[in-house]
Coordinates of C-alpha atoms in Angstrom, one line a residue:
M135 CA 114.2 133.5 25.3
I136 CA 117.5 134.7 26.7
G137 CA 118.1 134.1 30.4
G138 CA 115.8 133.1 33.2
T139 CA 114.7 129.8 31.9
G140 CA 116.7 127.8 34.4
S141 CA 115.1 129.6 37.3
G142 CA 111.4 129.2 36.3
L143 CA 110.5 132.6 34.7
K144 CA 108.0 132.2 31.9
P145 CA 108.7 133.9 28.6
W146 CA 106.6 137.0 28.0
Q147 CA 104.4 135.3 25.4
N148 CA 103.4 132.6 27.9
S149 CA 102.4 135.2 30.4
A150 CA 100.8 137.8 28.1
R151 CA 97.2 136.8 28.7
D152 CA 97.6 136.9 32.5
L153 CA 99.4 140.2 32.3
V154 CA 96.4 141.7 30.4
N155 CA 93.9 140.1 32.7
V156 CA 95.6 141.5 35.8
A157 CA 95.8 144.9 34.2
M158 CA 92.1 144.8 33.4
G159 CA 91.2 143.5 36.9
R160 CA 90.0 140.2 35.6
K161 CA 92.7 138.3 37.5
A162 CA 94.3 139.0 40.9
A163 CA 98.0 140.0 40.9
N164 CA 100.5 138.0 42.9
L165 CA 101.9 141.3 44.3
V166 CA 100.7 144.9 44.5
V167 CA 102.9 147.7 45.7
R168 CA 100.9 150.8 46.6
N169 CA 101.7 154.5 47.0
G170 CA 105.2 154.8 45.5
R171 CA 107.1 157.4 43.6
W172 CA 107.7 155.8 40.2
V173 CA 111.1 156.5 38.8
N174 CA 110.2 156.2 35.1
V175 CA 113.5 155.9 33.2
H176 CA 111.7 156.1 29.8
S177 CA 110.2 159.5 30.4
G178 CA 112.8 160.8 32.9
E179 CA 110.1 161.6 35.5
V180 CA 109.4 160.7 39.1
I181 CA 105.6 160.1 39.3
A182 CA 104.0 160.2 42.8
G183 CA 101.0 158.1 43.8
T184 CA 101.9 155.1 41.7
D185 CA 100.9 151.5 42.3
L186 CA 102.5 148.4 40.7
A187 CA 100.8 145.1 40.0
I188 CA 102.8 142.0 39.4
V189 CA 102.0 138.5 38.1
D190 CA 104.3 135.6 36.9
G191 CA 107.3 137.7 37.9
R192 CA 106.5 140.5 35.5
F193 CA 104.9 144.0 35.8
A194 CA 101.3 143.9 34.6
Y195 CA 100.1 147.4 35.7
C196 CA 101.9 150.6 36.6
G197 CA 99.6 153.4 37.3
P198 CA 97.7 155.5 39.8
D199 CA 95.5 152.9 41.5
A200 CA 96.0 149.1 41.4
G201 CA 93.0 148.4 43.7
H202 CA 91.3 146.5 40.8
C203 CA 94.3 144.1 40.7
I204 CA 94.0 143.0 44.3
G205 CA 92.4 139.7 45.1
E206 CA 92.2 137.2 48.0
G207 CA 95.7 135.8 47.5
T208 CA 97.5 139.1 46.6
E209 CA 100.4 140.3 48.7
V210 CA 100.1 144.0 49.3
V211 CA 103.1 146.2 50.1
D212 CA 102.8 149.8 51.1
A213 CA 105.7 151.9 49.6
D214 CA 104.6 154.8 51.8
G215 CA 105.8 157.4 49.4
R216 CA 109.2 155.9 48.8
Y217 CA 110.8 155.6 45.4
L218 CA 110.2 152.7 43.1
V219 CA 113.5 152.2 41.1
P220 CA 114.3 149.6 38.4
G221 CA 116.7 146.9 39.5
L222 CA 120.3 148.0 38.7
C223 CA 122.3 146.5 35.8
D224 CA 126.0 146.0 35.6
G225 CA 126.8 146.4 31.9
H226 CA 130.3 144.9 32.1
M227 CA 131.9 142.8 34.8
H228 CA 134.0 139.7 35.6
V229 CA 132.6 137.5 38.4
E230 CA 136.0 136.0 38.9
S231 CA 137.5 139.3 40.0
G232 CA 135.5 139.0 43.2
M233 CA 137.2 135.7 43.9
L234 CA 133.7 134.3 44.0
T235 CA 131.5 131.9 42.1
V236 CA 128.4 133.3 40.3
T237 CA 126.2 132.1 43.2
E238 CA 128.3 133.8 45.9
F239 CA 128.7 136.9 43.8
V240 CA 124.9 137.2 43.4
R241 CA 124.5 136.7 47.2
A242 CA 126.8 139.6 47.8
V243 CA 125.4 142.1 45.2
V244 CA 121.6 141.6 45.4
P245 CA 121.4 143.4 48.7
H246 CA 123.0 146.4 46.9
G247 CA 120.2 146.5 44.3
T248 CA 121.9 144.7 41.4
T249 CA 119.4 142.4 39.7
S250 CA 121.0 142.1 36.3
M251 CA 124.7 141.4 35.4
F252 CA 126.4 141.1 32.0
V253 CA 129.4 138.9 32.8
D254 CA 132.4 138.1 30.7
P255 CA 134.0 134.9 32.0
H256 CA 137.2 135.3 30.1
E257 CA 139.2 134.5 33.3
I258 CA 137.9 131.0 33.6
A259 CA 138.1 130.7 29.8
N260 CA 141.8 131.3 29.8
V261 CA 142.2 128.4 32.2
L262 CA 139.6 125.9 31.2
G263 CA 138.5 127.0 27.7
L264 CA 135.0 126.4 26.4
D265 CA 134.3 124.0 29.2
G266 CA 134.9 126.7 31.8
V267 CA 132.6 129.1 30.0
R268 CA 129.9 126.5 30.0
M269 CA 130.3 125.9 33.7
M270 CA 129.7 129.5 34.4
H271 CA 126.9 129.8 31.8
D272 CA 125.0 126.9 33.4
E273 CA 125.5 128.3 36.9
A274 CA 124.2 131.7 35.8
L275 CA 121.0 130.1 34.5
E276 CA 120.2 128.8 38.0
M277 CA 120.2 132.3 39.6
P278 CA 117.0 134.0 40.8
V279 CA 118.2 137.3 39.2
N280 CA 119.4 137.9 35.6
V281 CA 123.0 136.9 34.9
F282 CA 123.7 137.1 31.2
V283 CA 127.0 135.7 29.8
Q284 CA 129.2 137.2 27.1
M285 CA 131.3 134.7 25.2
P286 CA 135.0 135.5 25.7
S287 CA 136.5 136.9 22.5
C288 CA 140.2 136.9 23.1
V289 CA 141.6 133.7 24.5
P290 CA 144.5 134.3 24.6
S291 CA 144.1 138.1 24.7
A292 CA 147.2 138.7 22.7
P293 CA 148.3 135.8 20.5
G294 CA 152.0 135.5 20.1
L295 CA 152.6 137.6 23.2
E296 CA 151.3 135.1 25.8
H297 CA 150.1 131.5 26.0
A298 CA 146.9 130.8 28.0
G299 CA 145.6 127.5 29.4
A300 CA 143.3 127.3 26.4
S301 CA 142.5 128.8 23.0
L302 CA 139.2 129.9 21.6
G303 CA 138.5 130.8 18.0
P304 CA 135.5 131.6 15.7
Q305 CA 134.3 128.0 15.7
E306 CA 134.0 127.9 19.5
I307 CA 132.4 131.4 19.5
A308 CA 129.8 130.4 16.9
E309 CA 129.0 127.3 18.9
A310 CA 128.5 129.3 22.1
M311 CA 126.2 131.8 20.4
A312 CA 123.5 129.1 20.3
W313 CA 123.6 128.6 24.0
P314 CA 120.4 130.0 25.7
N315 CA 122.1 132.5 28.0
I316 CA 124.9 133.9 25.8
I317 CA 124.0 137.6 25.2
G318 CA 126.9 138.6 23.0
L319 CA 130.7 138.7 22.5
G320 CA 132.9 139.7 25.4
E321 CA 135.3 142.6 25.3
V322 CA 137.4 142.5 22.1
M323 CA 140.8 143.3 23.6
N324 CA 142.9 142.5 20.6
F325 CA 142.4 146.0 19.2
P326 CA 145.4 145.9 16.8
G327 CA 144.0 142.6 15.5
V328 CA 140.6 144.2 14.7
A329 CA 142.3 147.2 13.0
A330 CA 144.5 144.8 11.0
N331 CA 141.5 142.6 10.0
D332 CA 143.0 139.6 11.8
Q333 CA 141.1 136.5 10.6
T334 CA 140.3 135.3 14.1
M335 CA 138.9 138.6 15.2
V336 CA 136.9 139.1 12.0
G337 CA 135.5 135.6 12.4
A338 CA 134.5 136.1 16.1
I339 CA 132.8 139.4 15.4
A340 CA 131.0 138.1 12.3
A341 CA 129.7 135.0 14.2
T342 CA 128.3 137.4 16.9
V343 CA 126.7 139.8 14.5
G344 CA 125.3 136.9 12.5
A345 CA 123.6 135.7 15.7
G346 CA 122.1 139.1 16.2
K347 CA 124.0 139.7 19.5
T348 CA 126.1 142.5 20.9
V349 CA 129.8 142.9 20.4
G350 CA 131.7 144.2 23.4
G351 CA 134.7 146.5 23.0
H352 CA 138.0 147.1 24.8
Y353 CA 140.1 149.8 23.2
A354 CA 142.8 150.5 25.7
S355 CA 145.0 152.9 23.7
P356 CA 144.9 156.7 24.3
D357 CA 145.4 157.1 20.5
L358 CA 142.1 158.3 19.0
G359 CA 143.4 158.5 15.5
I360 CA 143.2 156.2 12.6
A361 CA 143.7 153.0 14.6
F362 CA 140.7 153.9 16.8
H363 CA 138.5 154.5 13.7
G364 CA 139.6 151.2 12.2
Y365 CA 138.7 149.5 15.5
V366 CA 135.2 151.0 15.6
A367 CA 134.7 150.1 11.9
G368 CA 135.5 146.5 12.8
G369 CA 132.3 146.1 14.9
P370 CA 132.7 146.6 18.7
E371 CA 129.7 148.5 20.0
D372 CA 130.8 149.7 23.5
D373 CA 134.0 150.4 25.4
H374 CA 134.8 150.6 29.1
E375 CA 138.6 151.4 28.8
G376 CA 138.3 155.2 28.5
T377 CA 139.8 157.3 31.3
R378 CA 139.4 160.9 29.9
A379 CA 136.4 163.0 28.9
E380 CA 137.7 163.0 25.3
D381 CA 137.6 159.2 25.3
A382 CA 133.9 159.1 26.1
V383 CA 133.2 161.9 23.6
A384 CA 135.0 160.0 20.8
R385 CA 133.3 156.7 21.5
V386 CA 129.8 158.2 21.6
R387 CA 130.4 160.2 18.4
Q388 CA 131.3 157.0 16.6
G389 CA 128.1 155.3 17.6
M390 CA 129.5 153.3 20.5
K391 CA 128.2 153.2 24.0
A392 CA 130.6 154.7 26.5
M393 CA 130.8 152.4 29.5
L394 CA 132.1 154.3 32.6
R395 CA 133.5 152.1 35.2
L396 CA 134.0 152.4 39.0
G397 CA 135.5 149.1 40.3
S398 CA 137.7 148.4 43.2
A399 CA 140.7 149.9 41.6
W400 CA 139.4 151.8 38.5
Y401 CA 138.0 155.3 39.1
D402 CA 137.1 156.3 35.6
V403 CA 133.6 157.9 36.0
A404 CA 134.5 161.3 37.3
E405 CA 136.6 162.4 34.3
Q406 CA 134.4 160.8 31.6
I407 CA 131.1 162.0 33.0
K408 CA 132.2 165.5 32.0
A409 CA 131.2 164.5 28.5
V410 CA 127.7 164.8 29.7
T411 CA 127.9 167.4 32.5
E412 CA 130.2 169.8 30.7
H413 CA 130.1 168.9 27.0
G414 CA 126.4 168.3 26.9
L415 CA 126.4 164.9 25.2
D416 CA 123.2 162.8 25.2
P417 CA 123.3 160.7 28.5
R418 CA 121.3 157.9 26.9
N419 CA 124.6 156.8 25.2
F420 CA 126.4 156.2 28.5
I421 CA 126.4 153.1 30.7
L422 CA 127.7 152.6 34.2
C423 CA 129.6 149.4 35.1
T424 CA 132.1 148.0 37.6
D425 CA 134.4 145.8 35.4
D426 CA 136.3 144.4 38.4
C427 CA 135.2 144.4 42.1
H428 CA 136.8 142.3 44.8
S429 CA 134.9 140.7 47.6
G430 CA 135.9 143.4 50.2
T431 CA 134.4 146.2 48.0
L432 CA 131.2 144.2 47.6
V433 CA 130.8 143.5 51.3
R434 CA 131.7 146.9 52.6
D435 CA 131.0 149.5 49.9
G436 CA 128.5 148.0 47.5
H437 CA 128.2 147.2 43.9
M438 CA 126.2 149.2 41.3
D439 CA 124.5 151.3 44.0
R440 CA 128.0 152.5 44.8
V441 CA 128.6 153.4 41.1
V442 CA 125.2 155.3 40.8
R443 CA 125.8 157.2 44.0
H444 CA 129.3 158.2 42.8
A445 CA 127.9 159.4 39.4
I446 CA 125.3 161.5 41.3
Q447 CA 128.1 163.0 43.3
Q448 CA 129.8 164.1 40.1
G449 CA 126.8 166.3 39.3
L450 CA 124.4 164.0 37.4
N451 CA 120.7 164.2 38.1
P452 CA 119.7 161.1 40.1
V453 CA 117.2 159.9 37.4
T454 CA 119.9 160.3 34.7
A455 CA 122.4 158.3 36.7
I456 CA 119.8 155.6 37.3
Q457 CA 119.0 155.5 33.5
M458 CA 122.7 154.8 32.9
A459 CA 122.5 151.7 35.2
T460 CA 119.1 150.5 34.0
I461 CA 117.4 151.2 30.7
N462 CA 120.5 152.3 28.8
T463 CA 122.1 148.9 29.6
A464 CA 119.0 146.9 28.7
E465 CA 118.6 148.7 25.4
H466 CA 122.2 148.2 24.5
F467 CA 121.9 144.5 24.8
G468 CA 118.5 144.3 23.1
L469 CA 116.7 143.5 26.3
E470 CA 114.5 146.6 26.7
R471 CA 111.4 144.5 26.5
E472 CA 112.7 142.3 29.4
L473 CA 114.3 144.5 31.9
G474 CA 115.8 148.0 32.7
S475 CA 112.5 149.7 33.6
I476 CA 109.3 149.5 35.7
T477 CA 106.8 149.1 32.8
P478 CA 104.3 146.4 31.8
G479 CA 105.7 143.1 30.6
R480 CA 109.2 143.7 32.0
R481 CA 110.6 141.4 34.7
A482 CA 109.6 142.7 38.0
D483 CA 113.0 143.6 39.3
F484 CA 112.8 146.8 41.4
L485 CA 114.0 148.6 44.5
I486 CA 112.2 150.4 47.2
V487 CA 114.4 153.4 47.9
S488 CA 113.9 155.9 50.8
N489 CA 116.4 158.5 49.5
L490 CA 117.0 158.8 45.8
A491 CA 120.1 161.1 45.8
E492 CA 121.8 158.7 48.3
L493 CA 120.2 155.7 46.7
R494 CA 119.3 154.3 50.2
I495 CA 117.8 150.9 49.3
D496 CA 115.2 149.5 51.8
E497 CA 114.1 146.5 49.8
V498 CA 115.2 144.6 46.7
R499 CA 112.7 142.5 44.6
A500 CA 113.7 140.2 41.7
R501 CA 110.8 139.0 39.5
G502 CA 108.5 140.2 42.3
V503 CA 110.1 138.1 45.0
K504 CA 111.7 139.9 48.0
M505 CA 115.4 139.1 47.9
A506 CA 116.9 141.6 50.3
E507 CA 115.8 144.1 53.0
R508 CA 117.9 146.9 54.4
G509 CA 121.2 145.5 53.2
R510 CA 120.5 141.9 54.2
L511 CA 119.9 139.0 51.9
T512 CA 116.5 137.4 52.6
G513 CA 115.8 135.4 49.4
E514 CA 116.8 131.8 48.8
I515 CA 119.8 131.1 46.6
S516 CA 120.8 127.5 46.4
A517 CA 124.4 126.4 46.6
Y518 CA 126.1 125.4 43.4
E519 CA 128.8 122.7 43.2
Y520 CA 131.6 123.0 40.6
P521 CA 132.8 119.8 39.0
Q522 CA 136.2 118.4 40.0
A523 CA 137.5 119.2 36.5
A524 CA 137.5 122.9 37.6
K525 CA 140.0 122.2 40.4
G526 CA 143.6 121.2 40.6
T527 CA 144.6 123.6 37.7
V528 CA 147.9 124.9 39.2
R529 CA 150.7 122.8 37.6
L530 CA 154.2 124.1 38.3
G531 CA 156.0 121.0 37.1
K532 CA 158.6 121.2 39.8
E533 CA 159.4 122.7 43.2
L534 CA 160.7 126.2 42.6
S535 CA 163.9 127.5 44.3
A536 CA 165.4 131.0 44.9
D537 CA 167.6 130.4 41.9
D538 CA 164.6 130.4 39.6
F539 CA 164.0 134.0 40.4
R540 CA 167.5 135.4 40.0
I541 CA 168.2 137.7 37.1
E542 CA 171.6 137.1 35.6
A543 CA 173.3 140.3 34.4
P544 CA 175.6 140.7 31.3
V545 CA 178.4 141.8 33.7
N546 CA 179.7 140.1 36.9
E547 CA 180.0 143.3 39.0
G548 CA 178.9 146.9 38.4
R549 CA 175.7 148.5 37.4
V550 CA 173.1 147.9 34.6
D551 CA 170.1 149.8 33.2
V552 CA 166.9 147.9 33.3
R553 CA 163.3 148.3 32.2
V554 CA 160.8 148.6 35.1
I555 CA 157.0 148.2 35.1
G556 CA 155.6 151.2 36.8
V557 CA 152.2 150.8 38.7
I558 CA 149.7 153.7 38.4
E559 CA 147.4 153.9 41.4
N560 CA 143.7 153.4 40.6
Q561 CA 144.3 152.9 36.9
A562 CA 144.7 149.9 34.7
P563 CA 147.6 151.3 32.5
T564 CA 151.2 151.0 33.7
R565 CA 154.3 153.2 32.9
A566 CA 157.4 152.0 31.1
M567 CA 160.2 153.1 33.4
Q568 CA 163.9 152.6 33.7
A569 CA 166.3 152.1 36.6
T570 CA 170.0 151.6 37.2
L571 CA 170.6 148.7 39.5
D572 CA 173.7 147.1 41.1
V573 CA 175.1 143.8 40.0
K574 CA 176.8 141.4 42.5
G575 CA 178.2 138.1 41.6
G576 CA 176.5 138.3 38.2
V577 CA 173.0 138.8 39.7
V578 CA 171.0 142.0 39.4
Q579 CA 170.1 143.4 42.8
M580 CA 166.8 145.0 43.7
D581 CA 166.7 148.6 44.9
R582 CA 164.3 148.6 47.8
P583 CA 165.0 152.2 49.0
N584 CA 163.9 153.4 45.5
D585 CA 161.0 151.1 45.3
V586 CA 162.3 148.7 42.7
C587 CA 161.6 145.1 43.5
Q588 CA 161.2 142.0 41.3
I589 CA 158.3 140.5 39.4
A590 CA 158.1 137.0 38.1
L591 CA 155.6 135.2 35.9
V592 CA 155.5 131.4 36.7
E593 CA 153.9 129.2 34.0
R594 CA 151.1 127.2 35.7
H595 CA 149.0 125.6 33.0
R596 CA 151.3 123.0 31.4
G597 CA 153.8 122.4 34.2
T598 CA 156.8 123.6 32.3
G599 CA 158.5 125.0 35.3
A600 CA 159.3 128.2 33.3
V601 CA 159.8 131.5 35.1
T602 CA 160.0 134.9 33.5
N603 CA 161.7 137.6 35.6
A604 CA 161.6 141.4 35.4
F605 CA 161.3 144.5 37.7
V606 CA 158.4 146.5 39.0
S607 CA 157.9 149.7 40.9
G608 CA 155.0 151.2 42.8
F609 CA 154.2 148.8 45.6
G610 CA 156.5 150.4 48.1
Y611 CA 157.5 147.2 49.9
T612 CA 160.1 147.9 52.6
G613 CA 160.2 144.5 54.3
D614 CA 161.4 141.1 53.2
C615 CA 158.4 139.6 51.4
A616 CA 156.7 138.2 48.4
M617 CA 153.2 138.0 47.2
A618 CA 152.0 135.4 44.7
S619 CA 148.7 135.2 42.8
T620 CA 147.2 132.8 40.3
V621 CA 144.8 135.5 39.4
A622 CA 146.9 137.2 36.7
H623 CA 144.9 138.7 33.9
D624 CA 144.4 137.6 31.3
S625 CA 146.2 134.3 30.8
H626 CA 146.2 133.6 34.5
H627 CA 149.6 132.1 35.0
M628 CA 151.1 133.1 38.4
I629 CA 152.5 136.5 39.2
V630 CA 155.0 136.8 42.1
V631 CA 156.2 140.2 43.3
G632 CA 158.8 140.3 46.0
T633 CA 161.9 141.8 47.6
N634 CA 163.9 138.6 48.0
H635 CA 164.1 135.4 46.0
E636 CA 163.6 132.9 48.9
D637 CA 160.2 134.4 49.7
M638 CA 159.3 134.4 46.1
A639 CA 160.0 130.7 45.8
K640 CA 158.1 130.0 49.0
A641 CA 155.0 131.9 47.9
A642 CA 154.9 130.3 44.5
N643 CA 155.3 126.7 45.9
M644 CA 152.5 127.5 48.5
L645 CA 150.0 128.2 45.7
G646 CA 151.0 125.1 43.9
E647 CA 150.2 123.1 47.1
V648 CA 146.8 124.6 47.7
G649 CA 145.6 124.7 44.1
G650 CA 145.7 128.4 43.6
G651 CA 144.9 131.7 45.3
V652 CA 146.8 134.6 46.7
V653 CA 149.5 134.5 49.4
M654 CA 151.8 136.9 51.2
V655 CA 155.0 135.5 52.6
S656 CA 157.7 137.2 54.8
N657 CA 160.9 135.5 55.8
G658 CA 159.4 132.2 55.0
E659 CA 156.3 132.7 57.1
V660 CA 152.8 132.8 55.5
L661 CA 151.2 136.1 56.6
A662 CA 148.0 135.8 54.7
L663 CA 146.4 133.3 52.3
V664 CA 143.2 133.4 50.2
E665 CA 142.6 129.9 48.7
L666 CA 141.0 129.9 45.3
P667 CA 140.6 126.3 44.3
I668 CA 138.2 126.8 41.3
A669 CA 140.4 127.3 38.3
G670 CA 142.9 129.1 40.7
L671 CA 140.5 132.1 40.4
M672 CA 137.5 131.6 42.6
S673 CA 136.6 130.5 46.2
D674 CA 133.6 128.3 47.0
E675 CA 133.2 130.1 50.3
R676 CA 130.8 133.0 51.2
A677 CA 131.8 136.5 50.2
E678 CA 132.1 137.6 53.8
I679 CA 134.6 134.9 54.5
V680 CA 136.6 135.6 51.4
A681 CA 136.5 139.3 52.2
Q682 CA 137.9 138.6 55.7
K683 CA 140.8 136.6 54.2
A684 CA 141.3 139.4 51.6
D685 CA 141.4 141.9 54.4
R686 CA 144.2 140.0 56.1
L687 CA 146.0 140.0 52.8
G688 CA 145.6 143.7 52.5
E689 CA 146.9 144.2 56.0
A690 CA 149.9 142.0 55.3
M691 CA 150.7 144.2 52.3
R692 CA 150.5 147.3 54.4
Q693 CA 152.6 145.7 57.0
M694 CA 155.3 145.2 54.4
G695 CA 155.1 148.9 53.4
C696 CA 152.6 149.0 50.6
T697 CA 150.2 152.0 50.7
L698 CA 148.6 151.6 47.2
N699 CA 144.8 151.7 47.1
N700 CA 143.5 148.2 46.3
A701 CA 147.1 147.0 45.6
Y702 CA 146.0 143.4 45.0
M703 CA 144.0 144.5 42.0
Q704 CA 147.1 146.3 40.6
H705 CA 149.1 143.1 41.2
S706 CA 146.7 141.0 39.3
L707 CA 146.9 143.1 36.1
L708 CA 150.6 143.2 35.7
A709 CA 150.5 140.5 33.0
L710 CA 147.6 142.1 31.0
V711 CA 149.4 142.5 27.7
V712 CA 146.6 144.4 26.0
I713 CA 146.8 147.6 28.1
P714 CA 149.8 149.9 27.8
E715 CA 152.6 150.5 28.5
L716 CA 154.8 147.6 29.9
R717 CA 153.7 144.1 31.0
I718 CA 155.1 140.7 31.7
S719 CA 154.0 137.4 30.2
D720 CA 155.3 133.9 29.8
V721 CA 156.9 135.1 26.6
G722 CA 158.9 137.8 28.3
L723 CA 158.6 141.6 28.9
V724 CA 156.1 143.2 26.5
D725 CA 155.9 146.8 25.3
V726 CA 152.2 147.2 24.8
T727 CA 152.6 150.4 22.8
T728 CA 154.3 148.5 20.0
F729 CA 153.1 145.0 20.9
E730 CA 156.6 143.7 20.8
K731 CA 158.8 141.7 23.3
V732 CA 161.6 143.8 24.8
D733 CA 164.6 142.8 26.9
V734 CA 164.8 143.5 30.6
F735 CA 168.1 145.2 30.0
V736 CA 168.1 148.6 28.2

């Protein structure tokens, strides 16, 4: 059985007799919910006057009258005509992007109706390797909701263009496929490698298919020609990197599931959902997900409930939108007999909803147990302690100085043409830009009035003291400042963006001292700090506390002139050398349209 074993849920076959006996009225249910409107995601109906009977954490009876299932010890809940909706599933996400552990992430999202998550821990894998994946896998098993783990496929994500803190290959992937809570292979980001029959990619996908599990996709190129077809032929079964309606259409026509994401900084549902609302494609081949949500979004705006509401606002029928966040996801991962619907035998994960179009959630139940009520967590979720081996992972090798961040020009005075990473608001891709900058005393000067400041990648896994410098535009910083983060997808070195070298050095050294996190510095003063001691990626504090610290970080960025939506998320992706067009890595500046290293100077 996949998932749930660590938290006491019996496999279906061990509960089958009791399920039948409850349905037949020979045994009392643990819980009966009466007089609800059943949102049936199999038939696409809303069926009034429905009762549910639950035993051993599973649905036993779903029908017009469960009076025969009620006994002396049965808890009875009156739905009073409200909607009974399956618990929501997030088909693709990264816990680490919330700056939280699995436990604290679950605490944050359960009140928003998320009862199943399919997590790809490739962030911690890039820092701690297979040991990091196992840490998160074991924590996930202890949760009272369903947290399934995908084995990271690309560590590092782009071999030869970056060096991560660890390396995983087909042997490690084959080993992990035998773990009880591994549901499949995480997003295969090395799409050129798949199209070129790279041995590592072929081996990783083969190990997953051989284990009968799902291969996650990540095709980040807008090119839907031969390279796309080669990628699909290589085995990936879904993709969340589309941004246009034609992207969704192409994926579905090739037999993939189009995953439409609405995260903290990615707004890709509205355009792609037109494949259904305007082009008429079958909605059962579409899955809603978040990909990346930071703690502030979770605390204030929600999780999968936010995505479903957004999809409804784009013109989807509410039941169709709910299908995309429930049964579609479960079927894709081969779990339709376990979750994704309110039907006999499935895990009793459901929501009591007072307004379907607005998805106003009054109560959340997981395996029949009440976990949240009116946006407040009520269920017990025990604390989880990470081992010491997960901490102290930021190794700079030396104290950095302003000189480490200066870019020496090929001329002593004058002007030079340089390549610039251009940030695109609310999207993962960047633009490859150019700028002409002044040179003074042999050092290239930033152009703050024209929004060109400096970006640096500081090696933090092996303590080499190496710093890669380049330029970036889009943050709009007007003050003297620097922001540093050890969350730097995907290899998670340290990214520093600043308008002066002294603050850049101060910010980098600060994160070395605290063991990782995100910090904003101005004129040597720390304006905001989010400590992330677990792998330099996650806090062990509650989501509300992390969100407060993240809010101070956002306010500090705005104070320095930044007006980008969710600018921190944009910052954290600037080293993601698998999404076009221009990125930075420990190897240098990378053109992701050609997958080649390029010089800072044009």
